[in-house]
Coordinates of C-alpha atoms in Angstrom, one line a residue:
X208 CA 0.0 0.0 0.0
X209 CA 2.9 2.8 0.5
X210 CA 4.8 1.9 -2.5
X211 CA 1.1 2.5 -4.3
X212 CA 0.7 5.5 -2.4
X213 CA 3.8 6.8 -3.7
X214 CA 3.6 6.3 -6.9
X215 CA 0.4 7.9 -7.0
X216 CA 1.8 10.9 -5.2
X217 CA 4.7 10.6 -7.8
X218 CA 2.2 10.4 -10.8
X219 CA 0.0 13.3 -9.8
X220 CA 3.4 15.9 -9.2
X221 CA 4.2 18.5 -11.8
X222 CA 7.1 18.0 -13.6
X223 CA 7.5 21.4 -15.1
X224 CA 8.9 21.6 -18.3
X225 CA 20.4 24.9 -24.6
X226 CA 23.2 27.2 -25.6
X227 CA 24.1 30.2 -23.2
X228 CA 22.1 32.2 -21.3
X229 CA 23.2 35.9 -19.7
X230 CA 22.5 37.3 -16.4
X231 CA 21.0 40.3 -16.0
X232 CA 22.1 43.1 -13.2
X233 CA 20.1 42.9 -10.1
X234 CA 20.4 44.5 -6.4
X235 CA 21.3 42.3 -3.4
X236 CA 18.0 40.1 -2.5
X237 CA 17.6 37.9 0.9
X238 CA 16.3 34.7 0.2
X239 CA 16.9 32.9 3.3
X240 CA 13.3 31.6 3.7
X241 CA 11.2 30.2 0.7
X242 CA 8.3 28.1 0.2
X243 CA 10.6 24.7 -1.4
X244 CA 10.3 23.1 1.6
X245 CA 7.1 21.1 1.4
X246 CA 8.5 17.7 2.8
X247 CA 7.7 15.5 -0.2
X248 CA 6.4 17.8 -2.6
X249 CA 9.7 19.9 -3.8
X250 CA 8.3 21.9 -6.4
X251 CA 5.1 23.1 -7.7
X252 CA 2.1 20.4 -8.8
X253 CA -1.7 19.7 -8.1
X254 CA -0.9 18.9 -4.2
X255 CA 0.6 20.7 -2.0
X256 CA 1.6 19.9 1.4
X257 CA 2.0 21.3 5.2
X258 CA 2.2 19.5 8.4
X259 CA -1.1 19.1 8.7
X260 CA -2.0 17.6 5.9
X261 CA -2.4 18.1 2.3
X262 CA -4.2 20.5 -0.5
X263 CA -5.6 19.4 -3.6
X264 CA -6.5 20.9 -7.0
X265 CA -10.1 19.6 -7.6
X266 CA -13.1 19.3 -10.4
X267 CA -13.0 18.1 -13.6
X268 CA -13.9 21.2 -15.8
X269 CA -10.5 23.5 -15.8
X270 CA -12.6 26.5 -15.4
X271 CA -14.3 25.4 -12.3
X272 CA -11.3 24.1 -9.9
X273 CA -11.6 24.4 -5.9
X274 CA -8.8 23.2 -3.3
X275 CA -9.8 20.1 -1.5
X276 CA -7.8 19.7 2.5
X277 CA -6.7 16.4 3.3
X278 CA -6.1 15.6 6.7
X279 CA -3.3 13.8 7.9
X280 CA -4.0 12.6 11.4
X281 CA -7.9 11.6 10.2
X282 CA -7.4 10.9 6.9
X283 CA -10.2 13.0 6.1
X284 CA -10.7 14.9 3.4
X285 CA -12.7 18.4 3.4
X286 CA -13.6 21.4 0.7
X287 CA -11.4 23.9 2.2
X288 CA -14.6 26.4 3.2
X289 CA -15.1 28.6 6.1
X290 CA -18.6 29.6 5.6
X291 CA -21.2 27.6 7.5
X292 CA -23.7 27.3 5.0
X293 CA -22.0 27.0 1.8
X294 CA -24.0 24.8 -0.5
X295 CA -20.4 22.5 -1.5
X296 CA -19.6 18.8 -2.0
X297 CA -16.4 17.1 -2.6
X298 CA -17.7 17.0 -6.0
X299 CA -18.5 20.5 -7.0
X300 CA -18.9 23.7 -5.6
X301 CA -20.4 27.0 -6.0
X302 CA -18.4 30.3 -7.2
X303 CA -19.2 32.2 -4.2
X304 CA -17.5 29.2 -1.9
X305 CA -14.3 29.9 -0.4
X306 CA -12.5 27.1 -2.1
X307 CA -13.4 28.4 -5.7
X308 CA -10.3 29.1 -7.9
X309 CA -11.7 29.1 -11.4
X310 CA -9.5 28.7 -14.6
X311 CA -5.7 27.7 -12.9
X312 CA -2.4 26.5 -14.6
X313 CA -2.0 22.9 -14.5
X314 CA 0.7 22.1 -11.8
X315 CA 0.8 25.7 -10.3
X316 CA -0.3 25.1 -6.5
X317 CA 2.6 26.2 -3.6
X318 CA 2.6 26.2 -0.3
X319 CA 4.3 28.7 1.7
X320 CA 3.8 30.2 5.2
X321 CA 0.1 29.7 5.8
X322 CA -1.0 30.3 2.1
X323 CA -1.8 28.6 -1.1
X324 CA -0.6 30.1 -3.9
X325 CA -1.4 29.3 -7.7
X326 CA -1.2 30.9 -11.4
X327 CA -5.4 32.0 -12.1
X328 CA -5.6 31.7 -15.4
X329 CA -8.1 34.0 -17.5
X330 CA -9.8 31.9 -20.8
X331 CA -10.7 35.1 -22.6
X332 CA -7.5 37.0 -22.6
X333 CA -4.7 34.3 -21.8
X334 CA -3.8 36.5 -18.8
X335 CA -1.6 34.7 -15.8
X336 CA -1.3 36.2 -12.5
X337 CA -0.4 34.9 -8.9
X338 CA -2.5 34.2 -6.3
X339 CA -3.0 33.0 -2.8
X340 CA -5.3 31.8 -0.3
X341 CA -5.3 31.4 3.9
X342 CA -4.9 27.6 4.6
X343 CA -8.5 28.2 6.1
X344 CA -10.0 29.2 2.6
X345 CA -11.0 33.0 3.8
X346 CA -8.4 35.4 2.3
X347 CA -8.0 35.6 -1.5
X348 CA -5.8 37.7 -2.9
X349 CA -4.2 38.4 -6.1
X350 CA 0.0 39.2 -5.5
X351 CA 0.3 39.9 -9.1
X352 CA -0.1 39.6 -13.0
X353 CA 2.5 37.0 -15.0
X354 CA 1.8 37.5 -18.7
X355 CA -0.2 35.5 -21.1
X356 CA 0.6 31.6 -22.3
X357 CA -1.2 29.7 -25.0
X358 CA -2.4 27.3 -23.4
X359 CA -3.2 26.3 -20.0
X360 CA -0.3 24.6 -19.3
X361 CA 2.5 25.1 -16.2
X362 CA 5.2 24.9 -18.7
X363 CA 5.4 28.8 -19.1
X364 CA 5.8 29.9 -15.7
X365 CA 7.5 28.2 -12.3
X366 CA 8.0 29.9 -9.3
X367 CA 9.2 29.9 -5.8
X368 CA 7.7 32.4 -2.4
X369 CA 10.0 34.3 0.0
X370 CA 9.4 36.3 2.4
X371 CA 10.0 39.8 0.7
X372 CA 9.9 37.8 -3.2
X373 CA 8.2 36.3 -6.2
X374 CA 10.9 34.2 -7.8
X375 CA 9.6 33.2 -11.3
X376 CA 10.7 32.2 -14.9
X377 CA 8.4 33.0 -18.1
X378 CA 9.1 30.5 -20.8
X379 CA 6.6 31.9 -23.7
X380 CA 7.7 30.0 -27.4
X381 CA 7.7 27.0 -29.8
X382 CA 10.0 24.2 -30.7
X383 CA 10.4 25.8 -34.5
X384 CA 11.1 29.3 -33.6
X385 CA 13.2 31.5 -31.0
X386 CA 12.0 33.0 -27.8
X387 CA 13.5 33.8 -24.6
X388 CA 12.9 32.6 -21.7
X389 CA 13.8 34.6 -18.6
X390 CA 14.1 33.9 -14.6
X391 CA 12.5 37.2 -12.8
X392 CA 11.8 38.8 -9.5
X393 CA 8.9 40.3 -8.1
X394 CA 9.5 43.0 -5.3
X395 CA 6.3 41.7 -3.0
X396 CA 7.0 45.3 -1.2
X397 CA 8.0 48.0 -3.6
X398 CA 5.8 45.9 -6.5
X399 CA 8.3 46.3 -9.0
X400 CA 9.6 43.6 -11.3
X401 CA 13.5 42.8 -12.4
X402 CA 15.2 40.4 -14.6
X403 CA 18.0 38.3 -13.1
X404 CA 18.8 36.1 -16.3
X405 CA 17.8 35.2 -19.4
X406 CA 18.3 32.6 -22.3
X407 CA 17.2 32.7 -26.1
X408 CA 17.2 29.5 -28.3
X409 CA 14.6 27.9 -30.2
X410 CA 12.1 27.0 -27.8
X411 CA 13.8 27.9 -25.2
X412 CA 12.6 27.2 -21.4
X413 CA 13.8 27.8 -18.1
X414 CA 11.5 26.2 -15.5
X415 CA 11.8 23.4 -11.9
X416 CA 12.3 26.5 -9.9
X417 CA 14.0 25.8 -6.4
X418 CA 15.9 27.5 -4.1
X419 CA 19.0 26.6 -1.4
X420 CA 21.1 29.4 0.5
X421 CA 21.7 32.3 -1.8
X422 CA 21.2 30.4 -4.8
X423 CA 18.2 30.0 -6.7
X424 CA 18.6 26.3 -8.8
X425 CA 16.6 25.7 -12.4
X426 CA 16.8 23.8 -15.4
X427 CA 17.1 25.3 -18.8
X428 CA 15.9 23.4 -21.9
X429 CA 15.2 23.8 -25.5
X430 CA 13.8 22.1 -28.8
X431 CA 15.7 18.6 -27.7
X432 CA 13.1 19.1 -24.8
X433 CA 12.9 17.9 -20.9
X434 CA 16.0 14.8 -20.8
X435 CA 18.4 16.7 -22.4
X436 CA 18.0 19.9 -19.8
X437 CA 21.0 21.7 -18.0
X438 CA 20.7 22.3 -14.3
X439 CA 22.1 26.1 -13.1
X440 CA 22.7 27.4 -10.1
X441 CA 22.0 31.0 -9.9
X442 CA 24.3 32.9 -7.3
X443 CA 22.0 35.7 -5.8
X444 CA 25.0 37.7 -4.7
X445 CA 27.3 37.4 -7.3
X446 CA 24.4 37.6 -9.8
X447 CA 26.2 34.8 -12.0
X448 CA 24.9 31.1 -12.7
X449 CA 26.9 28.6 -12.8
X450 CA 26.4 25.4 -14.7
X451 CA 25.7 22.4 -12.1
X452 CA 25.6 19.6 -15.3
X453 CA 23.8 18.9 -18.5
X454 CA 21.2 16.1 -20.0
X455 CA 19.3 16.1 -16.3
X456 CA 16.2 14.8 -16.5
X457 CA 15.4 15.6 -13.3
X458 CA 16.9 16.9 -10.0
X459 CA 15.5 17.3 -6.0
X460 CA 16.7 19.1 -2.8
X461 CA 18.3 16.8 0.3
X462 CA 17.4 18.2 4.1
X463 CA 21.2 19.0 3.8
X464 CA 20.7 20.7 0.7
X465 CA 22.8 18.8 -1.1
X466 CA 21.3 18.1 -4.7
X467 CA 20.3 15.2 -5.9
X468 CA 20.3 15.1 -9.6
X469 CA 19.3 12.7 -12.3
X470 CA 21.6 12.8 -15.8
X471 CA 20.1 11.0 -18.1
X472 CA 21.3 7.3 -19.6
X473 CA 24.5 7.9 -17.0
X474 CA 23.6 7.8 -13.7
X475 CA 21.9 9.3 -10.2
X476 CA 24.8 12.2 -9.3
X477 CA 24.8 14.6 -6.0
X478 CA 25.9 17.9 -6.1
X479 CA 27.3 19.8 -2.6
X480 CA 26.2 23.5 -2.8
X481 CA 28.9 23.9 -0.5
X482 CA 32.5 22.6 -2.3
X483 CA 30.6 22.2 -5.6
X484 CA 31.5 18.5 -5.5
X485 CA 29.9 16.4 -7.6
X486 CA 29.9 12.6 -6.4
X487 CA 28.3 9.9 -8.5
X488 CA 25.7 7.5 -6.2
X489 CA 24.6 5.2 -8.7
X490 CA 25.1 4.2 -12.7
X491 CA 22.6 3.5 -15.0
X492 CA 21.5 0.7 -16.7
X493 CA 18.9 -0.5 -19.0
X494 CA 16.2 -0.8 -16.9
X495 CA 17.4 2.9 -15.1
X496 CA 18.4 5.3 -18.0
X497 CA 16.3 7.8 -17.0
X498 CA 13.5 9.2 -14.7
X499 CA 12.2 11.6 -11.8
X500 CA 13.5 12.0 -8.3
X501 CA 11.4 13.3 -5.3
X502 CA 12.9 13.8 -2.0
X503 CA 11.4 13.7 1.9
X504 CA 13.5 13.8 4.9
X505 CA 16.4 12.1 4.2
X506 CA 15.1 9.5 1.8
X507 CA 14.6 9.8 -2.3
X508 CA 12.3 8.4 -4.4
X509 CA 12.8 7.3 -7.7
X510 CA 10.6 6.6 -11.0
X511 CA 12.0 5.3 -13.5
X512 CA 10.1 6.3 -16.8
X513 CA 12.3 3.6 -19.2
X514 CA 10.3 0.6 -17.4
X515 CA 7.8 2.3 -14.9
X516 CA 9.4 0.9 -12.2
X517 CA 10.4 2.8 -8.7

């Protein structure tokens, strides 16, 4: 039952999808807290968890979505409503309920401090923009406005939540022409925007936002798509990034921080943010060429997508 559990969790997270990119001049930013720290759940997806249990993206229409609480110690699971005589099920709700969302991104749901956070997205104009919600469902509020994307999809835009910032990339193209794809910052005081770094190439994407000390990590990909992605770390300080490795197919924070990263048809490699030492854990072979890691405490998942096997 827990290796079916997992797997479902595994199923059900977003996996948000080279030549050189540039930095871009920035002033000094404090990123010491930030919302990738969601025990299992290491980046942005349909669940989102705290310690009290878990949220979930519900409803089956895209324009109609409302945030479902599961309850770890009951196992319980609730429309996250404050209103005592909201006319909701765990099958649909009204607009006026507290768990209404509407139209949201596929895979945009974060957790940080008390709040929900996702990417609204508006079907007549395209327009993206951030929100958030109390964990109790009573406070909605809009932090700001992305841009537009095609489609609703979270492959344009992935974000991480600190205390004072919006960390976010905007990857708007398509694999035949050029674009670029840009890793931003929102001023949640001052409401002002900046560019830190961008990247042009033919569908170029930067996207599987984290963040660990003064360095914000992400993976930048384009037409050869998600396996053959270079992981970056961006230094915060020194406003430079710093190529970590390339063809990672997927990568995940340790409680140490350490990085655990995935290259694809090589092996399972981690990374110390700290000497910048790259030590291999574990090589490939047919069965393992390439997959998606997820990490919780001190253990880390694996799914391998060659065989489906974990």
């Amino acid at each position: 039952m827990k290796r079916n559990i997992i797997f479902f969790l595994m199923i059900v997270m977003g996996i948000t999808l080279c030549s050189c990119g540039k930095k871009e001049s920035s002033t000094n930013i404090d990123i010491s807290t930030y919302s990738d720290s969601n025990g299992f759940f290491t980046q942005t997806s349909d669940i989102v968890e705290n310690q009290n249990g878990y949220y979930i993206l519900s409803g089956k229409d895209n324009s109609d979505k409302y945030i479902v609480f599961l309850d770890k110690s009951s196992n319980e699971s609730m429309v996250l409503c404050s209103k005592i005589n909201c006319n909701h099920s765990l099958e649909k709700v009204p607009t006026d309920c507290d768990s209404y969302v509407g139209s949201v991104l596929k895979e945009s749901l974060n957790y940080y401090d008390g709040y929900i956070y996702y990417i609204g997205y508006d079907t007549n104009n395209y327009e993206c923009s951030l929100y958030r919600i109390s964990a109790s469902g009573s406070e909605h509020e809009m932090i700001c406005k992305l841009g537009k994307a095609p489609e609703n999809s979270n492959e344009y835009y992935s974000y991480v939540i600190t205390d004072n910032y919006v960390i976010y990339s905007e990857s708007i193209g398509n694999s035949d022409k050029k674009n670029t794809a840009v890793l931003k910052l929102y001023n949640l005081k001052s409401k002002a925007t900046e560019t830190l770094y961008s990247y042009e190439d033919n569908n170029a994407k930067i996207f599987d936002l984290k963040i660990t000390g003064e360095n914000i990590l992400f993976r930048q990909a384009n037409s050869d798509g998600l396996f053959e992605s270079k992981l970056y770390s961006y230094d915060v300080k020194k406003h430079a990034a710093e190529l970590i490795s390339d063809k990672v197919c997927s990568y995940a924070l340790r409680n140490d921080k350490n990085i655990i990263y995935w290259k694809s048809y090589d092996g399972i490699y981690e990374n110390s943010v700290e000497s910048k030492e790259n030590v291999k854990l574990y090589s490939s072979n047919d069965d393992t060429m390439l997959g998606f890691i997820a990490c919780s405490n001190e253990k880390c998942y694996v799914y391998n997508f060659s065989n489906g096997a974990y």
